[in-house]
Every structure is written in structure tokens, then in C-alpha cells.
mmCIF file of C-alpha atoms and ligand atoms in Angstrom:
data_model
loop_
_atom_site.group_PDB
_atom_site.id
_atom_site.type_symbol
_atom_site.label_atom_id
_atom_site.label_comp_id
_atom_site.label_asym_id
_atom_site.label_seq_id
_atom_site.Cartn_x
_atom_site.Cartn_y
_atom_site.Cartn_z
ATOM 1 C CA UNK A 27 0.000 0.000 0.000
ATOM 2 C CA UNK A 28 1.558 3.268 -1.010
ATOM 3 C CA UNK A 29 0.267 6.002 1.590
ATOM 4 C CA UNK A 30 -3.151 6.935 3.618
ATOM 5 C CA UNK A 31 -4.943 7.808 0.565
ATOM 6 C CA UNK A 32 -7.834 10.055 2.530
ATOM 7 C CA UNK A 33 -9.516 9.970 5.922
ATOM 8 C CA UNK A 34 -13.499 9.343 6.035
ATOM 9 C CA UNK A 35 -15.773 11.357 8.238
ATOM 10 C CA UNK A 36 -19.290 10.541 8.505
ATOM 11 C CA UNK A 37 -21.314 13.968 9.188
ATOM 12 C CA UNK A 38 -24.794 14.354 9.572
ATOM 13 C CA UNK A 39 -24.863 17.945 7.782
ATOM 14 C CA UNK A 40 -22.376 18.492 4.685
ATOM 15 C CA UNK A 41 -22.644 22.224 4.729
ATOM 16 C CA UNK A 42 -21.958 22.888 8.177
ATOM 17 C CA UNK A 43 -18.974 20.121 7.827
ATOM 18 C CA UNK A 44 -17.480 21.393 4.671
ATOM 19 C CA UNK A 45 -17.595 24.799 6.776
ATOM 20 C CA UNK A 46 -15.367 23.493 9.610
ATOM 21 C CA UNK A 47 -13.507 21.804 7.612
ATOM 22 C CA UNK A 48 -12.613 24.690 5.476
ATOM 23 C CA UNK A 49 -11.898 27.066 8.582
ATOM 24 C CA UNK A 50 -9.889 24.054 10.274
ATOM 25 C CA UNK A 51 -7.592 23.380 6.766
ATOM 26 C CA UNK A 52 -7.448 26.534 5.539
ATOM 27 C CA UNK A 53 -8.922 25.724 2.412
ATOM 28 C CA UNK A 54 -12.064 25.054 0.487
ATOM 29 C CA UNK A 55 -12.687 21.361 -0.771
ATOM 30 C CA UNK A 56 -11.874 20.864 -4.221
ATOM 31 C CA UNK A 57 -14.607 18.782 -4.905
ATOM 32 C CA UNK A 58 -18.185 17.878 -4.006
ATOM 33 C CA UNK A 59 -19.805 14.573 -5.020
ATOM 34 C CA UNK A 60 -22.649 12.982 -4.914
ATOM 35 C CA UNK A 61 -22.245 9.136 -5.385
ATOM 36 C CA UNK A 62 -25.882 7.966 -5.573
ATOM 37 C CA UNK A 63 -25.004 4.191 -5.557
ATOM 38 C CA UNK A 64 -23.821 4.753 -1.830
ATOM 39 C CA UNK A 65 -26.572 6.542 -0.911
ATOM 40 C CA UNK A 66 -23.936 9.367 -0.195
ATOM 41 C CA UNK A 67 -22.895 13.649 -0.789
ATOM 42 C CA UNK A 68 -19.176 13.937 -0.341
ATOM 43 C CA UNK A 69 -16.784 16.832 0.517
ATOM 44 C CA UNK A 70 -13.044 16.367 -0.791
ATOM 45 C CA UNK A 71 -10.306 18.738 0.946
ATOM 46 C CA UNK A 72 -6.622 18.575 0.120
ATOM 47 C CA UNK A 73 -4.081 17.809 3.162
ATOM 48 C CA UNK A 74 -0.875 17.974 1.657
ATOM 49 C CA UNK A 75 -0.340 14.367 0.010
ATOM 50 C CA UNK A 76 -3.860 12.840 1.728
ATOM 51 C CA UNK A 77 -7.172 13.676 1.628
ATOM 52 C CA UNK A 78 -10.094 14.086 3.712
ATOM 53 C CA UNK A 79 -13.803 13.370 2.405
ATOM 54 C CA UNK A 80 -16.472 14.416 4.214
ATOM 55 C CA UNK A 81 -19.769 12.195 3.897
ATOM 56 C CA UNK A 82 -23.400 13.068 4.629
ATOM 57 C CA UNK A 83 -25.934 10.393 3.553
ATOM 58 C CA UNK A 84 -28.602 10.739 1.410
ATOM 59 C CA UNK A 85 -30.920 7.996 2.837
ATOM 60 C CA UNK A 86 -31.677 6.236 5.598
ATOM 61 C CA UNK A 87 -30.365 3.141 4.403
ATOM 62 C CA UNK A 88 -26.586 4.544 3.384
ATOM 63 C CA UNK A 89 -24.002 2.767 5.220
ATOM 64 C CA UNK A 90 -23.428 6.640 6.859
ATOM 65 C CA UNK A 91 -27.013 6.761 7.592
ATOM 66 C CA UNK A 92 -26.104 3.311 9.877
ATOM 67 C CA UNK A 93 -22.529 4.328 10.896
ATOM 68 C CA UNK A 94 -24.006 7.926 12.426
ATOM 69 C CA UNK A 95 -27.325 5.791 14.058
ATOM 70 C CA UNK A 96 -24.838 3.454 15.734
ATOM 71 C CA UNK A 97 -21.582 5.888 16.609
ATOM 72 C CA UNK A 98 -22.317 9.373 16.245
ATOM 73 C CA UNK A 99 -20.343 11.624 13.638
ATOM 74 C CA UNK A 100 -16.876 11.294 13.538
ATOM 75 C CA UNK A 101 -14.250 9.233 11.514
ATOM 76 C CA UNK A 102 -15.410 6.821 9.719
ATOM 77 C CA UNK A 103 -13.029 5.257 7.316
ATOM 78 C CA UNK A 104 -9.267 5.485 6.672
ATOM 79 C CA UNK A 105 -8.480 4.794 2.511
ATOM 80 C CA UNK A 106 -5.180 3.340 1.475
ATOM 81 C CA UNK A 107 -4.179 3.941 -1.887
ATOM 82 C CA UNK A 108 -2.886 0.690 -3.897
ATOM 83 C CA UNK A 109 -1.441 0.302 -7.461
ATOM 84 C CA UNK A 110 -3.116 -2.797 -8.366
ATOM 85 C CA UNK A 111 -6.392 -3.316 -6.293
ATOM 86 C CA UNK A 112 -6.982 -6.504 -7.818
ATOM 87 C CA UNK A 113 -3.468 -8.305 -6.482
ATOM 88 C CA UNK A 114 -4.209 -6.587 -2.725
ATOM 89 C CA UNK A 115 -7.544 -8.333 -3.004
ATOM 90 C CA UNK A 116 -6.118 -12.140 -3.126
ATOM 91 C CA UNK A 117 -2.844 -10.673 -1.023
ATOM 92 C CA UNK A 118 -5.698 -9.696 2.036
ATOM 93 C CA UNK A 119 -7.875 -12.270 1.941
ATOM 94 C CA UNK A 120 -4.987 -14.625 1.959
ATOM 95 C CA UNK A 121 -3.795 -12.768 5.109
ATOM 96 C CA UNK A 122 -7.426 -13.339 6.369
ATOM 97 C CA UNK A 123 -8.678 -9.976 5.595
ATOM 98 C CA UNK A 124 -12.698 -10.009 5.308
ATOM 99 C CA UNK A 125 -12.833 -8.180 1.965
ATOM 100 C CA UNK A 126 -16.563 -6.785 1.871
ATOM 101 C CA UNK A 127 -17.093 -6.399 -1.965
ATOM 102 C CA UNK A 128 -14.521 -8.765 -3.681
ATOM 103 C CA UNK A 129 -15.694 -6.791 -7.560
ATOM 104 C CA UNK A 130 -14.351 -3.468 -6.943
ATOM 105 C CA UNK A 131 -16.756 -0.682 -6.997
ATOM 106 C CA UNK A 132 -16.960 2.559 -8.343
ATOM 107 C CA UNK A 133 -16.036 5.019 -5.646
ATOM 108 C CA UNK A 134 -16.219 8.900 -5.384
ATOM 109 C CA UNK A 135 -13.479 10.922 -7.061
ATOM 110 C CA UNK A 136 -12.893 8.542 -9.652
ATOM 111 C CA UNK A 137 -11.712 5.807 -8.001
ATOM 112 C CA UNK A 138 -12.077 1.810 -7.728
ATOM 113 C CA UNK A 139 -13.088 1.080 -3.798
ATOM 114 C CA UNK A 140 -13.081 -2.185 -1.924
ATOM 115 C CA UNK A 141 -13.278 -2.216 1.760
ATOM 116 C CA UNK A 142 -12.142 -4.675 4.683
ATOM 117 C CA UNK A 143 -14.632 -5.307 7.761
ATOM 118 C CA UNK A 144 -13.530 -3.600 10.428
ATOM 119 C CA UNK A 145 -14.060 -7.120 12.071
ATOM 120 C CA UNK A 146 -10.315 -8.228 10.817
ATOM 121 C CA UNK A 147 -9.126 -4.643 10.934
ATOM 122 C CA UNK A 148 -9.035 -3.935 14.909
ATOM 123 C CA UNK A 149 -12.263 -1.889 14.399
ATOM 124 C CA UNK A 150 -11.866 0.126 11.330
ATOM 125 C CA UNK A 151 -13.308 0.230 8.337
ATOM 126 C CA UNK A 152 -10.623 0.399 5.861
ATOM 127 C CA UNK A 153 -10.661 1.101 2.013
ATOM 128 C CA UNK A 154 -8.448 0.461 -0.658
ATOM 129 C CA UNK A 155 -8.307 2.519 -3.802
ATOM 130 C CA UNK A 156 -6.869 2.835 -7.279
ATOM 131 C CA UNK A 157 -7.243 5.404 -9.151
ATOM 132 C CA UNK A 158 -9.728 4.538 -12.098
ATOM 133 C CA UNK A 159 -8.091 5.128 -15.597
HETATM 134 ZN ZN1 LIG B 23 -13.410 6.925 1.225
#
């Protein structure tokens, strides 16, 4: 895995979050998404070399919608990016990863997305991505 791609942070109100988070980084997103097959409206700031996207859900059965139910707001995901999401897929579950979606998906900001339970990940959700092409 090459570096901590972005952080995920489940909000409950995208406009007030992209607002903090613009006052905390100094700097607006650079990109707002909605990705309607995960039920989900996105916020995308720059950190240097990482990321951090903001996610509101956009019904009550989004995995956010559940996540926020459950735990409250806060972080929700940390994203690793990978060159070739297709090896880490057999490297993981070899390892005794519990991949969640073995086809990658079609994330936000163009990405592929698969993500481990947080089950076999010491109780986070992790993410793998690669950039789409
Ligand atoms: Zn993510």
C-alpha cells in the first residue's frame, strides 16, 4: 500500500462540515460529489499528500445513515491507496482480511473502492483505492 490515501468522516450535515472543515484546513474542498449508488454527498479537501472526504448520507439506508445511528459523527473510514487493487484483493484475503465487496466498486473521485470489515481490521473500516483510468 503506497500512503493513507484520505480519511473518512461521517457527518450528519455536509454544509456545516465542509464549513469546519474549510476554517480548520485553511482551504475550500476541491470537490463535491454525490455518489448515488452509496446513498452518499461527499466533501473532498486537500491535506498535503492525503485527503479528507467528508460524507453526509442521502438515505436512511446509506451505510453513513447506519454508521451515524450506531456511533455518532466522527471518523469513519481510513483509505489506502494501492497500485493494483486486484493483487491486494487475493494478497488480504490470503492474510485473512474479510474483503466486503470482492468486484471493486466505483467510488467517489474517480476511483475503484473495496473495503475490509472492520471485524479483521481492529475496528476500522478500511478502504483500498486505485485510481480509475
Ligand atoms: Zn473513502
Amino acid at each position: 500500500m503506497k500512503k493513507i490515501e484520505h480519511i473518512g468522516i461521517a457527518v450528519k450535515n455536509i454544509e456545516n462540515a465542509t464549513k469546519i472543515y474549510t476554517s480548520l484546513l485553511g482551504s475550500s474542498p476541491y470537490k463535491m460529489e454525490e455518489v448515488k449508488s452509496e446513498g452518499v454527498k461527499t466533501s473532498f479537501f486537500k491535506t498535503g499528500d492525503s485527503k479528507i472526504e467528508l460524507l453526509e448520507a442521502t438515505n436512511p439506508d446509506s451505510p453513513i445513515a447506519k454508521f451515524i445511528e450506531k456511533r455518532g459523527e466522527g471518523v469513519h473510514h481510513i483509505a489506502f491507496a494501492v497500485d493494483d487493487i486486484q493483487s491486494e484483493i487475493v494478497r488480504l484475503k490470503n492474510e485473512g482480511f474479510i474483503v466486503l465487496n470482492e468486484n471493486p466498486k466505483k467510488g467517489a473521485d474517480n476511483k475503484l473502492v473495496v473495503f475490509l470489515h472492520p471485524k479483521s481490521t481492529a475496528g476500522v473500516l478500511v478502504e483500498l483505492c486505485q485510481d480509475r483510468k
